[in-house]
Amino acid sequence: MKKILITGGAGFIGSHVVRLFVSKYSDYQIFNLDALTYAGNLENLKDVQDAENYHFLKADITDDQQIDQLFVKHQFDAVIHLAAESHVDRSISDPLSFVKTNIIGTVNLLQAAKKHWGKDVEGKRFYHVSTDEVYGSLGEEGFFVETTSYDPKSPYSASKAASDHLVRAYANTYDLPVVLSNCSNNYGPNQFPEKLIPLCINNIKNEKPLPIYGEGLNIRDWLYVEDHARAIDLVFHKGKLSQTYNIGGHNEWTNIDLVKVLCDVVDKQLGRATGTAQKLITFVKDRAGHDMRYAIDASKIQNELGFKPSLQFEQGIEKTVKWYLENQDWLDNITSGNYQHYYDAQYKSR
Ligand code: NAD
Ligand code: TYD
């Protein structure tokens, strides 16, 4: 019976990974460790919370003693580490919490794995889930490959880059069995509505302005979250030790084109006239140091592990919009209280 620690399992991507592992691997015990910050929501896991192989541990990865005690108590065989502060705009206003969670939190987990696994690393694995933002920003041409030099440009991406370096340092120095992946932008159900797609769906529904930073020409490469979870499953089970796998959607969009598609899909699903939502598009002050373009060359994971995204973007967006419109309670719960303070602070002065 393998005991797998998944950190950040109450968040957006983590909840899809937990669901996949709990339902697919009944012979694994899955431990979801999460501090339940503003971004963590156990409602995301309602459908698996009673499964026999699922356990929730409320804990903070910045607390080294707590993490150590949990390793003593549960004797984890593997870690899939997703817990992080994940929003670039928040990292601009509060970089220190990104340093604490993303860097110190990762080192605490690495230390605990090193200490408890010792030299007996047969069957053990520390999987660090990271982002393509560590590679910096592309111009009009080219793609990020696994060997692209790191050039992070926001406090978020710098803290993730530091955590990636530390994971590799533990493999090199202490022979910790690690594997990493760096993924492009995810979208889909359960994403906190501070990120572009759920924020716009929520605002369209409520007929509020859609804030587009700068001229809306920045480009992101979007992958449906369940495809990312499938890729994580593959890298975890089949990825070679000490290797990094880039994961992407071959799906580049300028923000403005993406938001226009989103507007039309929401209008259609709400039975509003086409063009209604697009009238809400509002260009606002750009994000400081806004990365121009991210795009992943995902040939390594495709060639070595056979991974390909399963959904076309149009299908993924239809599914995503449908989920947010059908899960009004989820959105209402999340956007009540502190969300409004965050929203006012971020957007009032733009
Ligand atoms: P998220 O913000 O939705 O979720 C993060 C989760 O981590 C939350 O449940 C939160 O409660 C938990 N957490 C935060 N600080 C913690 C702490 N100190 N201790 C324990 N738990 C803590 O993030 P996400 O979008 O699901 O991203 C998950 C991971 O994937 C992150 O490491 C992120 O860098 C990476 N990633 C995200 C994307 C994306 O597009 N969202 C793309 C590539 C990689
Ligand atoms: P986001 O979802 O924050 O992801 P990331 O910055 O990690 O790529 O943003 C996606 C893109 O959308 C990014 O170029 C910034 C832009 N954006 C807006 O134009 N308006 C918004 O309100 C937000 C949140 C993002």
Coordinates of C-alpha atoms and ligand atoms in Angstrom, one line a residue:
M1 CA 0.0 0.0 0.0
K2 CA 1.8 3.1 -1.2
K3 CA 1.3 6.3 0.9
I4 CA 1.3 9.4 -1.2
L5 CA 1.5 12.9 0.2
I6 CA -0.1 15.4 -2.2
T7 CA 0.5 19.0 -1.0
G8 CA -1.9 21.8 -2.1
G9 CA -4.7 19.3 -2.8
A10 CA -7.5 21.7 -1.9
G11 CA -6.4 24.2 -4.6
F12 CA -7.2 24.3 -8.2
I13 CA -4.8 21.8 -9.9
G14 CA -4.2 19.9 -6.7
S15 CA -7.9 19.0 -6.3
H16 CA -7.9 17.5 -9.8
V17 CA -4.8 15.5 -9.1
V18 CA -6.2 14.2 -5.7
R19 CA -9.4 13.2 -7.4
L20 CA -7.6 11.4 -10.2
F21 CA -5.3 9.5 -7.8
V22 CA -8.0 8.6 -5.3
S23 CA -10.3 7.2 -7.9
K24 CA -7.7 5.6 -10.2
Y25 CA -5.4 4.0 -7.5
S26 CA -7.5 2.3 -4.9
D27 CA -4.2 0.5 -3.7
Y28 CA -2.7 3.9 -2.7
Q29 CA -3.4 5.9 0.4
I30 CA -3.7 9.5 -0.6
F31 CA -2.9 12.2 2.0
N32 CA -3.9 15.7 1.0
L33 CA -1.9 18.2 3.0
D34 CA -3.2 21.8 2.7
A35 CA -3.2 24.9 4.9
L36 CA -6.5 26.0 3.4
T37 CA -5.3 29.5 2.5
Y38 CA -7.8 31.8 0.6
A39 CA -7.0 29.5 -2.4
G40 CA -7.7 26.2 -0.7
N41 CA -11.3 24.9 -0.7
L42 CA -12.3 21.4 0.5
E43 CA -15.6 21.8 -1.4
N44 CA -13.4 21.1 -4.5
L45 CA -13.1 17.5 -3.2
K46 CA -16.7 16.8 -1.9
D47 CA -17.0 13.8 -4.3
V48 CA -14.0 12.0 -2.9
Q49 CA -13.9 13.1 0.7
D50 CA -15.5 9.8 2.0
A51 CA -13.3 7.5 0.0
E52 CA -11.4 5.0 2.1
N53 CA -8.1 5.8 0.6
Y54 CA -8.4 9.6 1.0
H55 CA -7.1 11.5 4.1
F56 CA -7.0 15.2 4.7
L57 CA -4.2 16.8 6.8
K58 CA -4.6 20.5 7.6
A59 CA -1.0 21.7 7.9
D60 CA 1.3 24.5 6.8
I61 CA 4.4 23.6 4.7
T62 CA 6.2 26.6 6.2
D63 CA 6.1 24.9 9.6
D64 CA 9.1 22.5 9.6
Q65 CA 8.2 20.7 12.8
Q66 CA 4.7 20.0 11.7
I67 CA 5.9 18.6 8.4
D68 CA 8.5 16.5 10.2
Q69 CA 5.9 15.1 12.6
L70 CA 3.6 14.2 9.7
F71 CA 6.4 12.2 8.0
V72 CA 7.1 10.4 11.3
K73 CA 3.4 9.6 11.8
H74 CA 2.4 8.6 8.2
Q75 CA 5.7 7.3 6.7
F76 CA 5.0 8.7 3.2
D77 CA 6.5 6.8 0.3
A78 CA 6.2 9.7 -2.2
V79 CA 5.4 13.4 -2.4
I80 CA 3.6 15.3 -5.1
H81 CA 4.2 18.9 -4.2
L82 CA 1.8 21.5 -5.5
A83 CA 1.2 23.7 -2.5
A84 CA 2.2 27.3 -3.4
E85 CA 1.2 30.9 -3.5
S86 CA 0.3 31.0 -7.2
H87 CA -1.0 34.4 -8.3
V88 CA 1.4 36.8 -10.0
D89 CA -0.5 39.9 -9.0
R90 CA -0.5 38.9 -5.3
S91 CA 3.3 38.3 -5.6
I92 CA 3.7 41.9 -6.7
S93 CA 2.0 43.3 -3.7
D94 CA 3.2 40.7 -1.2
P95 CA 6.5 39.0 -2.3
L96 CA 7.5 37.8 1.1
S97 CA 4.6 35.3 1.5
F98 CA 5.8 33.8 -1.9
V99 CA 9.3 33.4 -0.5
K100 CA 8.0 31.8 2.6
T101 CA 5.6 29.3 1.1
N102 CA 7.3 28.5 -2.3
I103 CA 10.9 28.5 -1.2
I104 CA 11.0 27.7 2.6
G105 CA 7.9 25.5 2.3
T106 CA 9.6 23.4 -0.4
V107 CA 12.8 23.1 1.5
N108 CA 10.9 21.9 4.6
L109 CA 9.4 19.1 2.5
L110 CA 12.7 18.3 0.9
Q111 CA 14.4 18.1 4.4
A112 CA 11.7 15.8 5.7
A113 CA 11.9 13.5 2.7
K114 CA 15.7 13.4 3.0
K115 CA 15.6 12.7 6.7
H116 CA 12.9 10.1 6.7
W117 CA 13.9 8.2 3.5
G118 CA 17.6 8.3 4.3
K119 CA 19.6 6.0 2.0
D120 CA 16.6 3.7 1.5
V121 CA 15.1 5.4 -1.5
E122 CA 13.9 2.3 -3.4
G123 CA 10.4 3.1 -4.6
K124 CA 10.5 6.7 -3.1
R125 CA 9.9 9.8 -5.2
F126 CA 9.7 13.5 -4.7
Y127 CA 7.7 15.1 -7.5
H128 CA 7.9 18.9 -7.7
V129 CA 5.2 20.6 -9.8
S130 CA 6.3 23.9 -11.3
T131 CA 5.5 26.5 -13.9
D132 CA 6.8 27.6 -17.3
E133 CA 7.0 31.1 -15.9
V134 CA 10.5 30.2 -14.5
Y135 CA 11.9 30.5 -18.0
G136 CA 10.9 34.2 -18.3
S137 CA 9.2 35.8 -21.3
L138 CA 9.4 35.0 -25.0
G139 CA 9.3 37.3 -28.0
E140 CA 7.2 36.5 -31.0
E141 CA 9.2 33.4 -31.8
G142 CA 10.5 30.3 -30.0
F143 CA 9.4 27.9 -27.3
F144 CA 10.5 27.0 -23.8
V145 CA 12.3 23.6 -23.8
E146 CA 13.6 21.8 -20.7
T147 CA 17.1 23.2 -21.2
T148 CA 16.0 26.8 -21.6
S149 CA 17.9 29.0 -19.1
Y150 CA 15.9 30.2 -16.1
D151 CA 15.1 33.9 -16.3
P152 CA 12.1 34.5 -13.9
K153 CA 10.8 38.0 -13.9
S154 CA 8.1 38.2 -11.2
P155 CA 8.3 37.5 -7.5
Y156 CA 6.1 34.5 -8.1
S157 CA 8.2 33.0 -10.9
A158 CA 11.4 33.8 -9.1
S159 CA 10.2 32.0 -6.0
K160 CA 9.2 29.0 -8.1
A161 CA 12.5 29.1 -9.9
A162 CA 14.3 29.0 -6.5
S163 CA 12.2 26.1 -5.4
D164 CA 13.1 24.2 -8.6
H165 CA 16.8 24.8 -8.1
L166 CA 16.5 23.5 -4.5
V167 CA 14.8 20.4 -5.6
R168 CA 17.6 19.7 -8.1
A169 CA 20.2 20.6 -5.5
Y170 CA 18.8 17.9 -3.2
A171 CA 18.9 15.3 -6.0
N172 CA 22.5 16.3 -6.8
T173 CA 23.8 16.6 -3.2
Y174 CA 21.8 14.0 -1.3
D175 CA 20.7 11.7 -4.0
L176 CA 17.1 12.5 -3.3
P177 CA 14.9 10.8 -6.0
V178 CA 13.2 13.7 -7.6
V179 CA 11.3 14.5 -10.8
L180 CA 10.0 17.9 -11.9
S181 CA 7.5 19.3 -14.4
N182 CA 6.9 22.8 -15.7
C183 CA 3.5 23.5 -17.1
S184 CA 1.8 26.3 -19.0
N185 CA -1.3 28.2 -17.9
N186 CA -4.1 25.9 -16.7
Y187 CA -7.9 26.5 -17.0
G188 CA -11.0 24.6 -16.0
P189 CA -13.3 24.0 -13.0
N190 CA -12.4 25.0 -9.5
Q191 CA -9.9 27.8 -10.4
F192 CA -10.0 30.7 -8.0
P193 CA -11.6 33.7 -9.7
E194 CA -8.5 35.9 -9.3
K195 CA -7.1 34.3 -12.5
L196 CA -8.1 35.6 -15.9
I197 CA -10.7 33.0 -17.1
P198 CA -12.8 32.5 -14.0
L199 CA -12.6 36.2 -13.1
C200 CA -14.0 37.0 -16.5
I201 CA -16.7 34.4 -16.4
N202 CA -17.8 35.7 -13.0
N203 CA -17.8 39.3 -14.2
I204 CA -19.7 38.6 -17.4
K205 CA -22.4 36.8 -15.4
N206 CA -22.6 39.8 -13.1
E207 CA -22.4 42.3 -16.0
K208 CA -19.2 43.9 -14.6
P209 CA -16.2 45.2 -16.6
L210 CA -13.6 42.7 -17.9
P211 CA -10.2 44.2 -16.9
I212 CA -7.7 43.5 -19.7
Y213 CA -4.2 44.5 -18.7
G214 CA -2.4 46.8 -21.2
E215 CA -3.4 46.2 -24.8
G216 CA -4.4 42.5 -24.2
L217 CA -1.6 41.3 -26.6
N218 CA 0.3 39.2 -24.0
I219 CA 0.2 35.5 -25.0
R220 CA -0.4 32.5 -22.8
D221 CA -0.4 28.7 -23.8
W222 CA -3.6 27.2 -22.2
L223 CA -4.0 23.6 -21.0
Y224 CA -7.2 22.1 -19.6
V225 CA -6.6 21.2 -15.9
E226 CA -7.6 17.6 -16.2
D227 CA -5.0 17.1 -18.9
H228 CA -2.4 18.6 -16.6
A229 CA -3.5 16.1 -13.9
R230 CA -3.1 13.2 -16.4
A231 CA 0.3 14.5 -17.3
I232 CA 1.2 14.6 -13.6
D233 CA 0.1 11.0 -13.3
L234 CA 2.4 10.0 -16.2
V235 CA 5.4 11.9 -14.9
F236 CA 4.9 10.6 -11.4
H237 CA 4.8 6.9 -12.6
K238 CA 6.9 6.9 -15.7
G239 CA 9.1 10.0 -15.6
K240 CA 12.9 9.3 -15.2
L241 CA 14.5 10.4 -12.0
S242 CA 16.2 13.8 -11.9
Q243 CA 14.4 14.7 -15.2
T244 CA 12.2 17.7 -16.0
Y245 CA 9.2 17.5 -18.3
N246 CA 7.6 20.5 -19.9
I247 CA 3.8 20.3 -20.2
G248 CA 1.8 22.5 -22.5
G249 CA -1.3 22.7 -24.6
H250 CA 0.0 23.8 -28.0
N251 CA -2.6 26.4 -27.6
E252 CA -1.5 30.0 -27.7
W253 CA -3.9 32.9 -27.3
T254 CA -3.5 36.6 -26.9
N255 CA -5.5 37.7 -23.8
I256 CA -7.9 39.8 -25.8
D257 CA -8.7 37.1 -28.4
L258 CA -9.2 34.6 -25.6
V259 CA -11.5 36.9 -23.6
K260 CA -13.6 37.5 -26.8
V261 CA -14.1 33.8 -27.3
L262 CA -15.0 33.5 -23.6
C263 CA -17.5 36.3 -24.0
D264 CA -19.2 34.6 -26.9
V265 CA -19.4 31.2 -25.1
V266 CA -20.8 32.8 -21.9
D267 CA -23.4 34.8 -23.9
K268 CA -24.5 31.6 -25.7
Q269 CA -24.8 29.6 -22.5
L270 CA -26.7 32.4 -20.7
G271 CA -29.0 32.9 -23.7
R272 CA -27.8 36.5 -24.2
A273 CA -27.3 38.1 -27.6
T274 CA -23.9 37.6 -29.1
G275 CA -21.8 40.7 -28.5
T276 CA -23.4 41.5 -25.1
A277 CA -20.4 40.4 -23.0
Q278 CA -17.7 41.9 -25.4
K279 CA -19.1 45.3 -24.5
L280 CA -17.8 44.8 -21.0
I281 CA -14.2 44.6 -22.1
T282 CA -12.2 47.4 -20.5
F283 CA -8.5 48.0 -21.0
V284 CA -6.8 48.8 -17.7
K285 CA -3.3 49.7 -16.5
D286 CA -0.8 47.0 -17.3
R287 CA 0.6 44.6 -14.7
A288 CA 4.1 45.7 -13.6
G289 CA 6.8 43.7 -15.5
H290 CA 4.1 41.8 -17.4
D291 CA 5.7 38.8 -19.2
M292 CA 4.9 39.1 -23.0
R293 CA 4.6 35.5 -24.1
Y294 CA 4.8 31.9 -22.7
A295 CA 4.8 28.9 -25.0
I296 CA 5.9 25.4 -24.3
D297 CA 7.6 22.9 -26.5
A298 CA 6.1 19.7 -25.1
S299 CA 7.9 17.2 -27.4
K300 CA 9.8 15.5 -24.6
I301 CA 6.7 14.4 -22.6
Q302 CA 5.0 13.5 -25.8
N303 CA 7.9 11.4 -27.2
E304 CA 9.0 9.8 -23.9
L305 CA 5.8 9.4 -22.0
G306 CA 3.2 9.6 -24.8
F307 CA 1.3 12.6 -23.4
K308 CA -1.0 14.7 -25.6
P309 CA -3.7 17.1 -24.5
S310 CA -7.1 15.4 -24.9
L311 CA -9.3 18.4 -25.4
Q312 CA -9.5 21.0 -28.1
F313 CA -9.6 24.5 -26.6
E314 CA -13.1 25.2 -27.8
Q315 CA -14.4 22.0 -26.1
G316 CA -12.4 22.9 -22.9
I317 CA -13.8 26.4 -22.7
E318 CA -17.4 25.2 -23.3
K319 CA -17.0 22.7 -20.4
T320 CA -15.3 25.3 -18.2
V321 CA -18.0 27.9 -18.7
K322 CA -20.8 25.3 -18.2
W323 CA -19.1 24.3 -14.9
Y324 CA -18.9 27.8 -13.5
L325 CA -22.5 28.6 -14.5
E326 CA -23.8 25.4 -12.9
N327 CA -21.8 25.8 -9.8
Q328 CA -23.1 29.2 -8.6
D329 CA -22.8 28.2 -4.9
W330 CA -19.1 27.4 -5.3
L331 CA -18.5 30.9 -6.9
D332 CA -20.8 32.7 -4.4
N333 CA -19.0 31.1 -1.4
I334 CA -15.6 32.0 -2.8
T335 CA -16.4 35.5 -3.9
S336 CA -18.0 36.5 -0.6
G337 CA -15.9 38.0 2.2
N338 CA -12.3 38.6 1.5
Y339 CA -12.5 38.2 -2.3
Q340 CA -14.2 41.6 -2.5
H341 CA -11.4 43.3 -0.6
Y342 CA -8.8 41.7 -2.8
Y343 CA -10.8 42.7 -5.9
D344 CA -11.2 46.3 -4.8
A345 CA -7.5 46.6 -3.9
Q346 CA -6.3 45.1 -7.2
Y347 CA -8.6 46.9 -9.6
K348 CA -9.7 50.2 -8.0
S349 CA -6.5 52.0 -9.0
R350 CA -6.1 50.5 -12.5
Ligands
NAD1 P1 -3.8 27.4 -6.1 O1 -3.4 28.7 -5.6 O2 -5.2 27.2 -6.7 O3 -3.7 26.3 -4.9 C1 -2.6 26.3 -4.0 C2 -3.0 25.4 -2.8 O4 -1.9 25.4 -1.9 C3 -4.2 25.9 -2.0 O5 -5.1 24.8 -1.7 C4 -3.6 26.5 -0.7 O6 -4.4 26.4 0.4 C5 -2.3 25.6 -0.6 N1 -1.3 26.3 0.2 C6 -0.8 27.5 0.0 N2 0.1 27.8 0.9 C7 0.3 26.7 1.7 C8 1.1 26.4 2.8 N3 1.9 27.3 3.3 N4 1.0 25.1 3.3 C9 0.1 24.2 2.8 N5 -0.7 24.5 1.8 C10 -0.6 25.7 1.2 O7 -2.7 26.9 -7.1 P2 -2.8 26.1 -8.5 O8 -3.1 27.0 -9.6 O9 -3.6 24.9 -8.2 O10 -1.3 25.7 -8.6 C11 -0.8 24.5 -8.0 C12 0.7 24.3 -8.3 O11 0.9 24.2 -9.7 C13 1.6 25.5 -7.9 O12 2.8 25.0 -7.4 C14 1.8 26.3 -9.1 O13 3.0 27.0 -9.1 C15 1.8 25.2 -10.2 N6 1.3 25.7 -11.5 C16 0.1 26.3 -11.7 C17 -0.3 26.7 -13.0 C18 -1.6 27.4 -13.2 O14 -1.9 27.8 -14.3 N7 -2.4 27.6 -12.2 C19 0.5 26.4 -14.1 C20 1.7 25.7 -13.9 C21 2.1 25.3 -12.6
TYD2 P1 -3.3 35.0 -14.9 O1 -4.5 34.2 -15.0 O2 -3.1 35.8 -13.7 O3 -2.0 34.0 -15.2 P2 -0.5 34.3 -15.4 O4 -0.2 35.7 -15.1 O5 0.2 33.4 -14.3 O6 -0.2 33.9 -16.8 O7 -3.2 35.9 -16.2 C1 -3.3 35.4 -17.5 C2 -3.0 36.6 -18.4 O8 -4.1 37.5 -18.3 C3 -1.8 37.4 -18.1 O9 -1.2 37.9 -19.3 C4 -2.4 38.6 -17.3 C5 -3.7 38.8 -17.9 N1 -4.8 39.3 -17.0 C6 -5.6 40.4 -17.4 O10 -5.4 41.0 -18.5 N2 -6.6 40.8 -16.6 C7 -6.8 40.3 -15.4 O11 -7.7 40.7 -14.6 C8 -6.0 39.1 -15.0 C9 -6.2 38.5 -13.6 C10 -5.0 38.7 -15.8

